[in-house]
Short mmCIF file of C-alpha atoms and ligand atoms in Angstrom, two decimals:
data_model
loop_
_atom_site.label_atom_id
_atom_site.label_comp_id
_atom_site.label_asym_id
_atom_site.label_seq_id
_atom_site.Cartn_x
_atom_site.Cartn_y
_atom_site.Cartn_z
CA MET A 238 25.70 18.52 1.62
CA SER A 239 26.37 15.13 0.14
CA VAL A 240 23.01 14.55 -1.47
CA ASP A 241 23.10 13.37 -5.09
CA ARG A 242 23.25 15.97 -7.84
CA TRP A 243 21.02 13.79 -9.99
CA VAL A 244 17.56 12.36 -9.51
CA VAL A 245 16.44 9.42 -11.62
CA CYS A 246 12.68 9.02 -12.13
CA GLU A 247 11.80 5.51 -10.96
CA GLN A 248 8.86 5.32 -13.36
CA CYS A 249 10.39 6.45 -16.68
CA ASP A 250 14.17 6.49 -16.02
CA ALA A 251 14.57 10.19 -16.97
CA VAL A 252 17.55 11.94 -15.34
CA HIS A 253 16.95 15.32 -13.68
CA ALA A 254 19.34 17.73 -12.00
CA ARG A 255 18.35 18.11 -8.33
CA ARG A 256 17.48 21.62 -7.18
CA GLU A 257 16.61 23.24 -3.86
CA LEU A 258 12.85 23.46 -3.34
CA GLN A 259 10.82 26.17 -1.62
CA PRO A 260 8.64 25.06 1.33
CA GLY A 261 5.60 23.22 0.02
CA GLU A 262 7.09 22.80 -3.43
CA VAL A 263 7.28 19.41 -5.16
CA ALA A 264 9.46 18.36 -8.07
CA ASP A 265 7.64 16.32 -10.71
CA CYS A 266 9.22 14.39 -13.55
CA VAL A 267 8.98 16.47 -16.72
CA ARG A 268 8.52 13.38 -18.83
CA CYS A 269 5.93 11.23 -17.01
CA GLY A 270 4.66 13.46 -14.19
CA HIS A 271 5.77 11.17 -11.32
CA GLN A 272 6.60 13.04 -8.13
CA LEU A 273 10.39 12.88 -7.76
CA TYR A 274 10.88 14.57 -4.41
CA ARG A 275 9.44 17.37 -2.33
CA HIS A 276 10.49 19.91 0.21
CA HIS A 277 11.10 18.33 3.61
CA ARG A 278 7.77 18.81 5.27
CA PHE A 279 8.82 17.90 8.79
CA ASP A 280 12.05 17.92 10.65
CA VAL A 281 13.13 14.90 12.66
CA GLU A 282 11.63 16.25 15.91
CA MET A 283 8.19 16.68 14.37
CA LEU A 284 8.33 13.26 12.78
CA LEU A 285 9.37 11.74 16.10
CA ALA A 286 6.45 13.45 17.85
CA LEU A 287 4.14 12.13 15.13
CA THR A 288 5.51 8.59 15.65
CA LEU A 289 4.97 8.72 19.42
CA THR A 290 1.40 10.03 18.98
CA THR A 291 0.73 7.25 16.48
CA ALA A 292 2.04 4.71 19.00
CA ILE A 293 -0.42 5.97 21.63
CA ALA A 294 -3.33 5.83 19.16
CA PHE A 295 -2.26 2.29 18.20
CA LEU A 296 -2.25 1.23 21.85
CA LEU A 297 -5.72 2.67 22.54
CA ALA A 298 -7.14 1.26 19.30
CA ASN A 299 -6.00 -2.21 20.30
CA VAL A 300 -6.90 -2.16 23.99
CA TYR A 301 -10.47 -0.85 23.71
CA PRO A 302 -13.31 -2.49 21.76
CA ILE A 303 -13.88 -1.05 18.31
CA ILE A 304 -17.59 -1.72 18.30
CA ALA A 305 -20.01 -3.17 20.80
CA LEU A 306 -23.39 -4.71 20.07
CA ASP A 307 -26.45 -4.63 22.24
CA ALA A 308 -29.25 -6.95 21.16
CA GLN A 309 -31.97 -7.13 23.81
CA GLY A 310 -29.62 -7.38 26.70
CA ALA A 311 -27.06 -9.64 25.08
CA TYR A 312 -23.84 -7.65 24.84
CA ASN A 313 -20.83 -8.37 22.70
CA ALA A 314 -17.82 -6.22 21.99
CA ALA A 315 -15.05 -6.74 19.50
CA THR A 316 -11.46 -5.62 19.67
CA ILE A 317 -9.15 -5.91 16.66
CA TRP A 318 -7.68 -9.09 18.12
CA GLY A 319 -11.16 -10.35 18.89
CA ALA A 320 -11.97 -10.02 15.18
CA VAL A 321 -8.79 -11.84 14.19
CA ILE A 322 -9.36 -14.72 16.63
CA ALA A 323 -13.05 -15.06 15.74
CA THR A 324 -12.18 -15.19 12.04
CA TRP A 325 -9.56 -17.82 12.76
CA GLU A 326 -12.07 -19.93 14.74
CA SER A 327 -14.68 -19.57 12.02
CA GLY A 328 -12.53 -21.76 9.79
CA VAL A 329 -10.91 -19.23 7.48
CA ALA A 330 -7.45 -19.06 9.02
CA PRO A 331 -5.81 -17.45 5.93
CA VAL A 332 -8.18 -14.48 6.20
CA ALA A 333 -7.41 -14.08 9.90
CA PHE A 334 -3.70 -14.30 9.16
CA ILE A 335 -3.82 -11.66 6.42
CA ALA A 336 -5.98 -9.34 8.52
CA ALA A 337 -3.64 -9.67 11.51
CA LEU A 338 -0.65 -8.91 9.30
CA LEU A 339 -2.14 -5.91 7.50
CA VAL A 340 -4.01 -4.30 10.38
CA PHE A 341 -1.88 -5.19 13.41
CA PHE A 342 1.67 -6.35 12.70
CA PHE A 343 2.56 -4.03 9.81
CA PRO A 344 1.38 -0.84 11.56
CA LEU A 345 3.10 -1.94 14.78
CA ALA A 346 6.33 -2.71 12.95
CA GLN A 347 6.16 0.59 11.07
CA ILE A 348 5.72 2.56 14.29
CA LEU A 349 8.59 0.74 16.02
CA LEU A 350 10.93 1.06 13.04
CA PHE A 351 10.18 4.77 12.60
CA ALA A 352 10.79 5.28 16.33
CA TYR A 353 14.10 3.40 16.13
CA VAL A 354 15.33 5.31 13.07
CA LEU A 355 14.15 8.72 14.26
CA LEU A 356 15.39 8.38 17.84
CA GLY A 357 18.82 7.66 16.39
CA LEU A 358 18.75 10.55 13.94
CA HIS A 359 17.40 12.82 16.69
CA GLY A 360 20.40 11.91 18.81
CA GLY A 361 22.63 12.96 15.93
CA ARG A 362 23.74 9.55 14.74
CA ARG A 363 22.75 6.87 12.28
CA PRO A 364 21.41 3.94 14.37
CA GLY A 365 23.23 0.63 14.02
CA GLU A 366 20.58 -1.23 12.02
CA PHE A 367 19.60 1.83 9.98
CA ARG A 368 19.84 0.12 6.58
CA GLN A 369 17.82 -2.91 7.62
CA ALA A 370 15.19 -0.77 9.33
CA MET A 371 14.84 1.48 6.27
CA HIS A 372 14.57 -1.52 3.93
CA ALA A 373 11.85 -3.05 6.09
CA LEU A 374 9.95 0.27 6.13
CA SER A 375 10.13 0.60 2.37
CA LEU A 376 8.99 -3.00 1.83
CA MET A 377 5.98 -2.53 4.11
CA GLN A 378 4.85 0.79 2.65
CA PRO A 379 2.53 -0.58 -0.07
CA TRP A 380 0.87 -3.04 2.34
CA SER A 381 -0.45 -0.62 4.93
CA MET A 382 -4.23 -1.00 5.09
CA ALA A 383 -5.42 0.76 8.23
CA GLU A 384 -7.60 3.14 6.21
CA VAL A 385 -9.27 0.25 4.39
CA PHE A 386 -10.00 -1.43 7.73
CA MET A 387 -11.46 1.85 9.02
CA LEU A 388 -13.92 1.96 6.12
CA GLY A 389 -14.64 -1.72 6.78
CA ILE A 390 -15.68 -0.85 10.35
CA LEU A 391 -18.15 1.73 9.02
CA VAL A 392 -19.63 -0.75 6.55
CA ALA A 393 -19.96 -3.37 9.32
CA ILE A 394 -21.75 -0.85 11.56
CA VAL A 395 -24.26 -0.02 8.83
CA LYS A 396 -24.87 -3.69 8.07
CA LEU A 397 -25.67 -4.40 11.72
CA GLN A 398 -27.64 -1.30 12.54
CA GLY A 399 -30.98 -2.61 11.25
CA VAL A 400 -30.83 -5.64 13.53
CA MET A 401 -29.07 -4.50 16.67
CA THR A 402 -27.92 -1.46 18.55
CA VAL A 403 -24.36 -0.69 17.58
CA ILE A 404 -22.29 1.21 20.11
CA PRO A 405 -19.08 2.74 18.77
CA GLY A 406 -16.29 2.16 21.29
CA ILE A 407 -13.26 4.17 22.38
CA GLY A 408 -11.28 1.85 20.14
CA LEU A 409 -13.17 3.14 17.11
CA TRP A 410 -12.20 6.78 17.70
CA SER A 411 -8.65 5.74 18.48
CA PHE A 412 -8.52 3.69 15.30
CA ALA A 413 -9.84 6.64 13.26
CA VAL A 414 -7.09 8.84 14.70
CA LEU A 415 -4.55 6.05 14.13
CA THR A 416 -5.61 5.83 10.48
CA LEU A 417 -4.95 9.53 9.91
CA LEU A 418 -1.64 9.55 11.79
CA LEU A 419 -0.40 6.39 10.09
CA ALA A 420 -1.30 7.83 6.68
CA ALA A 421 0.72 10.94 7.48
CA LEU A 422 3.63 8.88 8.78
CA THR A 423 3.81 6.35 5.97
CA SER A 424 3.34 8.98 3.26
CA TYR A 425 6.63 10.46 4.42
CA ASP A 426 9.28 10.06 1.77
CA LEU A 427 11.88 7.61 3.09
CA GLN A 428 14.45 9.05 0.70
CA ASP A 429 14.42 12.21 2.85
CA LEU A 430 15.51 10.13 5.84
CA TRP A 431 18.37 8.69 3.81
CA ASP A 432 19.39 12.23 2.90
CA ILE A 433 19.19 13.37 6.53
CA ALA A 434 21.26 10.39 7.67
CA GLU A 435 23.81 11.10 4.98
CA ARG A 436 24.12 14.74 6.02
CA LEU A 437 24.67 13.60 9.62
CA ASP A 438 27.58 11.49 8.51
CA GLY A 439 29.09 14.68 7.15
CA ASP A 440 31.69 14.95 4.45
CA GLY A 441 34.42 12.37 4.36
CA GLY A 442 31.94 9.65 5.37
CA PRO A 443 32.21 6.20 3.85
CA VAL A 444 29.51 6.98 1.30
CA ALA A 445 30.45 6.89 -2.38
CA ARG A 446 29.64 10.14 -4.14
CA GLU A 447 28.97 10.54 -7.82
CA PRO A 448 31.53 12.29 -9.96
CA ALA A 449 30.18 15.39 -11.68
CA MET B 219 9.50 12.78 -27.36
CA SER B 220 10.32 15.98 -25.54
CA ALA B 221 13.79 17.20 -26.34
CA GLY B 222 16.57 17.23 -23.78
CA ILE B 223 15.44 14.15 -21.86
CA VAL B 224 18.28 11.81 -21.05
CA THR B 225 17.53 8.46 -19.48
CA ALA B 226 19.62 6.94 -16.75
CA ALA B 227 20.22 3.89 -18.96
CA GLU B 228 21.66 6.06 -21.77
CA ARG B 229 23.80 7.96 -19.34
CA GLY B 230 25.19 4.91 -17.56
CA LEU B 231 23.40 5.76 -14.30
CA ILE B 232 21.11 3.66 -12.12
CA GLY B 233 18.67 5.14 -9.61
CA CYS B 234 18.32 2.99 -6.48
CA HIS B 235 14.71 1.96 -6.07
CA ARG B 236 14.97 1.79 -2.27
CA CYS B 237 16.81 4.97 -1.30
CA GLY B 238 16.91 7.14 -4.42
CA HIS B 239 20.71 7.23 -4.55
CA VAL B 240 22.09 7.59 -8.09
CA VAL B 241 24.98 5.30 -8.97
CA GLU B 242 27.21 5.50 -12.04
CA ARG B 243 27.30 2.05 -13.66
CA PRO B 244 27.64 2.17 -17.48
CA SER B 245 25.80 -0.56 -19.31
CA PRO B 246 27.88 -3.68 -19.85
CA ALA B 247 28.99 -3.62 -16.22
CA PRO B 248 26.80 -5.61 -13.80
CA ALA B 249 24.36 -3.40 -11.89
CA GLY B 250 25.69 -4.47 -8.49
CA ASP B 251 24.59 -3.07 -5.14
CA CYS B 252 23.71 0.45 -4.03
CA GLY B 253 26.63 2.16 -2.30
CA ARG B 254 24.31 3.96 0.10
CA CYS B 255 21.74 1.39 1.23
CA GLY B 256 23.18 -1.90 -0.01
CA ALA B 257 20.07 -2.88 -1.99
CA ALA B 258 20.57 -4.79 -5.23
CA LEU B 259 20.36 -2.36 -8.14
CA HIS B 260 18.40 -3.16 -11.28
CA ARG B 261 18.38 -1.28 -14.56
CA ARG B 262 14.91 -2.78 -14.97
CA LYS B 263 13.01 -4.96 -12.50
CA PRO B 264 14.10 -8.57 -13.15
CA GLN B 265 11.59 -10.70 -15.09
CA SER B 266 9.09 -7.89 -14.72
CA LEU B 267 6.72 -9.00 -17.49
CA GLU B 268 6.84 -12.72 -16.67
CA ARG B 269 6.15 -12.12 -12.98
CA CYS B 270 3.41 -9.61 -13.70
CA TRP B 271 1.67 -12.03 -16.12
CA ALA B 272 1.91 -14.89 -13.63
CA PHE B 273 0.39 -12.92 -10.73
CA LEU B 274 -2.26 -11.39 -12.98
CA ILE B 275 -3.41 -14.69 -14.47
CA ALA B 276 -3.52 -16.33 -11.04
CA ALA B 277 -5.59 -13.39 -9.74
CA MET B 278 -8.03 -13.55 -12.66
CA ILE B 279 -8.58 -17.28 -12.19
CA LEU B 280 -9.18 -16.88 -8.43
CA TYR B 281 -11.56 -14.00 -9.06
CA ILE B 282 -14.17 -16.51 -10.27
CA PRO B 283 -14.44 -18.51 -6.99
CA ALA B 284 -14.04 -15.24 -5.09
CA ASN B 285 -17.37 -14.15 -6.58
CA THR B 286 -19.23 -17.44 -6.72
CA LEU B 287 -18.26 -19.00 -3.38
CA THR B 288 -19.85 -17.88 -0.15
CA MET B 289 -18.22 -14.82 1.34
CA MET B 290 -20.29 -14.82 4.51
CA ARG B 291 -22.88 -17.15 6.05
CA THR B 292 -25.43 -15.74 8.47
CA ILE B 293 -26.96 -18.38 10.72
CA ASN B 294 -29.88 -17.79 13.05
CA PRO B 295 -32.28 -20.18 14.76
CA PHE B 296 -34.68 -20.15 11.82
CA ASN B 297 -32.56 -20.23 8.70
CA SER B 298 -29.17 -19.47 7.25
CA THR B 299 -28.25 -17.17 4.37
CA ASP B 300 -25.19 -17.34 2.17
CA ASP B 301 -23.89 -14.07 0.81
CA THR B 302 -21.52 -13.51 -2.07
CA ILE B 303 -19.87 -10.17 -2.78
CA ILE B 304 -22.73 -9.14 -5.07
CA SER B 305 -25.58 -10.22 -2.79
CA GLY B 306 -23.81 -8.37 0.04
CA VAL B 307 -23.80 -5.22 -2.08
CA VAL B 308 -27.47 -5.70 -2.90
CA TYR B 309 -28.27 -6.13 0.80
CA LEU B 310 -26.41 -2.92 1.66
CA TRP B 311 -28.32 -1.09 -1.07
CA VAL B 312 -31.71 -2.31 0.15
CA ALA B 313 -31.30 -2.40 3.93
CA GLY B 314 -28.42 -0.03 4.56
CA THR B 315 -27.29 3.03 2.72
CA PRO B 316 -26.89 3.18 -1.07
CA GLU B 317 -23.71 5.25 -0.60
CA LEU B 318 -21.93 2.42 1.19
CA ALA B 319 -23.30 -0.09 -1.30
CA VAL B 320 -21.65 1.94 -4.05
CA ILE B 321 -18.36 2.11 -2.12
CA VAL B 322 -18.31 -1.66 -1.56
CA PHE B 323 -19.24 -2.27 -5.20
CA VAL B 324 -16.45 -0.01 -6.41
CA ALA B 325 -13.88 -1.58 -4.06
CA SER B 326 -14.84 -5.23 -4.64
CA VAL B 327 -15.92 -5.28 -8.28
CA MET B 328 -14.80 -2.21 -10.20
CA VAL B 329 -11.30 -1.88 -8.67
CA PRO B 330 -10.22 -5.52 -9.25
CA ILE B 331 -11.71 -5.68 -12.76
CA GLY B 332 -10.31 -2.25 -13.60
CA LYS B 333 -6.93 -3.45 -12.40
CA PHE B 334 -7.11 -6.59 -14.53
CA ILE B 335 -7.93 -4.50 -17.62
CA ALA B 336 -5.31 -1.84 -16.88
CA LEU B 337 -2.55 -4.41 -16.33
CA LEU B 338 -3.55 -6.23 -19.54
CA ILE B 339 -3.36 -2.93 -21.46
CA LEU B 340 0.06 -2.17 -19.97
CA LEU B 341 1.46 -5.66 -20.56
CA LEU B 342 0.18 -5.93 -24.13
CA SER B 343 1.26 -2.41 -25.13
CA VAL B 344 4.77 -3.04 -23.77
CA ARG B 345 4.96 -6.32 -25.67
CA ARG B 346 3.87 -4.58 -28.89
CA GLY B 347 6.51 -1.92 -28.27
CA SER B 348 3.85 0.78 -28.54
CA ASP B 349 4.96 4.42 -28.36
CA ARG B 350 1.45 5.84 -27.97
CA ASP B 351 0.67 8.10 -24.99
CA ARG B 352 3.43 6.84 -22.69
CA ALA B 353 2.70 9.50 -20.05
CA GLY B 354 -0.95 8.42 -20.02
CA ARG B 355 -0.04 4.77 -19.58
CA THR B 356 2.39 5.66 -16.77
CA ARG B 357 -0.44 7.60 -15.09
CA LEU B 358 -2.68 4.54 -15.45
CA TYR B 359 0.01 2.51 -13.68
CA ARG B 360 0.22 5.04 -10.84
CA ILE B 361 -3.57 4.93 -10.38
CA ILE B 362 -3.79 1.13 -10.12
CA GLU B 363 -0.79 1.08 -7.80
CA ARG B 364 -2.55 3.51 -5.49
CA ILE B 365 -6.08 2.07 -5.35
CA GLY B 366 -5.42 -1.69 -5.43
CA HIS B 367 -5.47 -2.30 -1.69
CA TRP B 368 -9.00 -0.88 -1.28
CA SER B 369 -10.38 -4.16 -2.64
CA MET B 370 -9.60 -5.69 0.76
CA LEU B 371 -12.60 -3.78 2.17
CA ASP B 372 -15.18 -6.57 2.08
CA VAL B 373 -12.78 -9.13 3.53
CA PHE B 374 -12.33 -6.87 6.57
CA VAL B 375 -16.09 -6.35 6.84
CA VAL B 376 -16.61 -10.13 7.00
CA ALA B 377 -13.90 -10.50 9.66
CA LEU B 378 -15.59 -7.83 11.81
CA LEU B 379 -19.06 -9.31 11.42
CA VAL B 380 -17.76 -12.75 12.32
CA ALA B 381 -16.28 -11.30 15.50
CA LEU B 382 -19.38 -9.36 16.48
CA VAL B 383 -22.32 -11.59 15.65
CA ARG B 384 -21.74 -14.50 17.99
CA PHE B 385 -24.90 -14.75 20.04
CA ASP B 386 -26.38 -18.18 20.54
CA LEU B 387 -29.80 -16.59 20.64
CA PHE B 388 -29.53 -14.39 17.60
CA GLY B 389 -27.29 -16.50 15.49
CA ARG B 390 -23.81 -16.04 14.21
CA VAL B 391 -21.80 -15.13 11.14
CA GLU B 392 -19.21 -17.35 9.51
CA ALA B 393 -16.73 -16.54 6.81
CA GLY B 394 -16.70 -18.68 3.67
CA GLY B 395 -14.21 -19.77 1.05
CA GLY B 396 -15.05 -16.71 -1.03
CA ALA B 397 -13.34 -14.54 1.57
CA ILE B 398 -10.10 -16.54 1.26
CA CYS B 399 -10.19 -16.34 -2.54
CA PHE B 400 -10.99 -12.66 -2.48
CA GLY B 401 -8.13 -11.86 -0.10
CA ALA B 402 -5.80 -13.84 -2.37
CA VAL B 403 -7.03 -11.91 -5.43
CA VAL B 404 -6.22 -8.59 -3.74
CA LEU B 405 -2.73 -9.72 -2.70
CA LEU B 406 -2.01 -11.19 -6.16
CA THR B 407 -3.11 -8.06 -8.04
CA MET B 408 -0.96 -5.95 -5.71
CA MET B 409 2.02 -8.23 -6.37
CA ALA B 410 1.31 -8.01 -10.12
CA SER B 411 1.42 -4.22 -10.12
CA LEU B 412 4.50 -4.18 -7.87
CA SER B 413 6.35 -6.48 -10.29
CA PHE B 414 5.49 -4.40 -13.35
CA ASP B 415 8.27 -1.98 -14.30
CA PRO B 416 6.75 1.23 -15.74
CA ARG B 417 10.12 2.13 -17.27
CA LEU B 418 9.41 -0.57 -19.88
CA ILE B 419 6.68 1.72 -21.25
CA TRP B 420 9.40 4.23 -22.17
CA ASP B 421 12.01 1.84 -23.47
CA THR B 422 10.93 1.55 -27.12
CA PRO B 423 12.24 4.40 -29.28
CA ALA B 424 9.64 6.77 -30.71
CA ARG B 425 8.75 6.10 -34.35
CA HIS B 426 9.23 9.02 -36.70
CA ASP B 427 6.83 8.49 -39.54
ZN1 ZN C 33 9.36 10.10 -15.03
ZN1 ZN C 34 20.06 2.54 -2.33
#
């Protein structure tokens, strides 16, 4: 085990001695209450399975329309990309750009990066671009907004219901599932993956260890 | 303060913000890079207060056009209506469900304004060097960090309505400048809270009087 002996709280700078946790247990900072670390909830195999399931949900949520409208025979359906393109054409390109980034590109990149990192760790090695992939994942974490978009779909449905018949599409259910899976995936503590990778390297690896 | 707490700064340690690795780097020495992940280490986030103020002030200024400009224009063969955030909430309350009206109101009005106030409290108390209820202020920081992105809700709603309501016969929906400003406000407040370093709350020594 080459994991650090110490844990520094990133919110108040207090130093704690690291201890082994029981399943389900979390370690909170005694000074400010910030969650320092928790027991590994999943192993790499489970996390990999979660990533692949999320990828399938992402695919379905993007292929099928999220909502369809039926107003006296006139039918219109919107996919996520349909919404982005329509917003772009309606003259507010920055909104379309932000929506595409937050709802399409970030989730896609997170799924691909998790798959890359986990497939490597599953195969018993640290993948070549591990550092870069982990940095990208940690930078994207605060900007994941799938759950906000999901609530936005519900609000849009309610707003339209008085005027037209709103038909929820396969894409909507897929997106709801995607929201839950993505929340589970991105709530995973990336520091655990660093620890797992470090253990794989074994003792005598190139990693600097702290003196006692 | 509770006895027995040692800070990383006092002990000559730095915790890596990216990977959690703890590096020994006593104070006069430059912080350098993390030996595990290669990220630049910081004892405190660089220019935390300046950056936080800049993003916060920009967000507060843009919040005015975000609320006064048109968020969404509904055009049909007979007339066209311009909606702002507030008139959209009112419409939801009257014609839709009050529950969703409350959710949109919380996300678009209470969350951004609450975030402005919370960040102002944090910035001013750190500048004063206050030692009052540090744990409470750190909790306040954690709350605004966690809920900030929900303000994007109405921007997404507009994007979806624009995509769906495109019938020549029944009219169409267009997004307005308010949507751009509102999206910018959400991003700026998120950047403000990401630049704030909560460790600054704990840096002033407790007064014993
Ligand atoms: Zn703490
Ligand atoms: Zn690091």
